[in-house]
């Protein structure tokens, strides 16, 4: 049996370090969460939401999947958006992709990978949609560009969800952002796709 003792040791050290700095931290958070941000990012271990934007527990509601996709029929992703927007009333939804995304790279090829190929179809759709501009690029630039275009298309998908549309109809302050993270230097880039109303889509 493997009990992963070292992770429990790390956890105890972390919890006591947080408590030393702020004795009320956990008691305060336990009462309620009031995050302003919903983060939709890639599952990639190199792209941890809270650490990248240097925010503590309680500040970001997070959904991650392979290649930060927001499919119109994905009950998991839609439920996260629903809860974040309608119950927690976050003010910002951030779709954050990253360069060097393995999911995007796999979607660029024709190799078969098994079950995950169904998921990669969502990224292939983005690739097909932008094929004329992508074809003009060399392979490295095409990879970077598809990582960016995938974020932009997923931002549009977030804007099409009923929760987001309803929030805008009610005149609530809600922005949807598209960002990309560079795993080579730890720097985030805004793709300047911020949408704050139905008309801006
Ligand atoms: Co990725």
mmCIF file with all atom_site columns, C-alpha atoms in Angstrom, residues 14 18 21-22 25-26 28-29 33-37 49-62:
data_model
loop_
_atom_site.group_PDB
_atom_site.id
_atom_site.type_symbol
_atom_site.label_atom_id
_atom_site.label_alt_id
_atom_site.label_comp_id
_atom_site.label_asym_id
_atom_site.label_entity_id
_atom_site.label_seq_id
_atom_site.pdbx_PDB_ins_code
_atom_site.Cartn_x
_atom_site.Cartn_y
_atom_site.Cartn_z
_atom_site.occupancy
_atom_site.B_iso_or_equiv
_atom_site.pdbx_formal_charge
_atom_site.auth_seq_id
_atom_site.auth_comp_id
_atom_site.auth_asym_id
_atom_site.auth_atom_id
_atom_site.pdbx_PDB_model_num
ATOM 1  C CA . UNK A 1 14 ? 1.640   24.330 4.457   1.00 0.00 ? 14 UNK A CA 1
ATOM 2  C CA . UNK A 1 18 ? -0.629  29.746 6.427   1.00 0.00 ? 18 UNK A CA 1
ATOM 3  C CA . UNK A 1 21 ? 0.801   34.204 8.903   1.00 0.00 ? 21 UNK A CA 1
ATOM 4  C CA . UNK A 1 22 ? -2.936  34.642 9.323   1.00 0.00 ? 22 UNK A CA 1
ATOM 5  C CA . UNK A 1 25 ? -7.411  32.391 7.442   1.00 0.00 ? 25 UNK A CA 1
ATOM 6  C CA . UNK A 1 26 ? -9.111  28.989 7.411   1.00 0.00 ? 26 UNK A CA 1
ATOM 7  C CA . UNK A 1 28 ? -12.742 32.940 7.555   1.00 0.00 ? 28 UNK A CA 1
ATOM 8  C CA . UNK A 1 29 ? -12.692 30.891 4.346   1.00 0.00 ? 29 UNK A CA 1
ATOM 9  C CA . UNK A 1 33 ? -16.119 31.666 -0.594  1.00 0.00 ? 33 UNK A CA 1
ATOM 10 C CA . UNK A 1 34 ? -16.502 34.888 -2.549  1.00 0.00 ? 34 UNK A CA 1
ATOM 11 C CA . UNK A 1 35 ? -14.157 34.562 -5.519  1.00 0.00 ? 35 UNK A CA 1
ATOM 12 C CA . UNK A 1 36 ? -14.275 37.294 -8.160  1.00 0.00 ? 36 UNK A CA 1
ATOM 13 C CA . UNK A 1 37 ? -12.731 35.121 -10.839 1.00 0.00 ? 37 UNK A CA 1
ATOM 14 C CA . UNK A 1 49 ? -4.243  28.734 -11.774 1.00 0.00 ? 49 UNK A CA 1
ATOM 15 C CA . UNK A 1 50 ? -3.695  30.213 -8.310  1.00 0.00 ? 50 UNK A CA 1
ATOM 16 C CA . UNK A 1 51 ? 0.078   30.184 -8.458  1.00 0.00 ? 51 UNK A CA 1
ATOM 17 C CA . UNK A 1 52 ? 0.332   31.914 -11.838 1.00 0.00 ? 52 UNK A CA 1
ATOM 18 C CA . UNK A 1 53 ? -1.747  34.882 -10.696 1.00 0.00 ? 53 UNK A CA 1
ATOM 19 C CA . UNK A 1 54 ? -0.394  34.598 -7.159  1.00 0.00 ? 54 UNK A CA 1
ATOM 20 C CA . UNK A 1 55 ? -3.767  34.398 -5.409  1.00 0.00 ? 55 UNK A CA 1
ATOM 21 C CA . UNK A 1 56 ? -4.508  32.441 -2.222  1.00 0.00 ? 56 UNK A CA 1
ATOM 22 C CA . UNK A 1 57 ? -7.277  29.855 -1.686  1.00 0.00 ? 57 UNK A CA 1
ATOM 23 C CA . UNK A 1 58 ? -10.713 31.461 -1.857  1.00 0.00 ? 58 UNK A CA 1
ATOM 24 C CA . UNK A 1 59 ? -9.970  33.914 -4.656  1.00 0.00 ? 59 UNK A CA 1
ATOM 25 C CA . UNK A 1 60 ? -10.380 31.831 -7.827  1.00 0.00 ? 60 UNK A CA 1
ATOM 26 C CA . UNK A 1 61 ? -13.039 29.320 -8.839  1.00 0.00 ? 61 UNK A CA 1
ATOM 27 C CA . UNK A 1 62 ? -11.300 26.868 -11.151 1.00 0.00 ? 62 UNK A CA 1
#
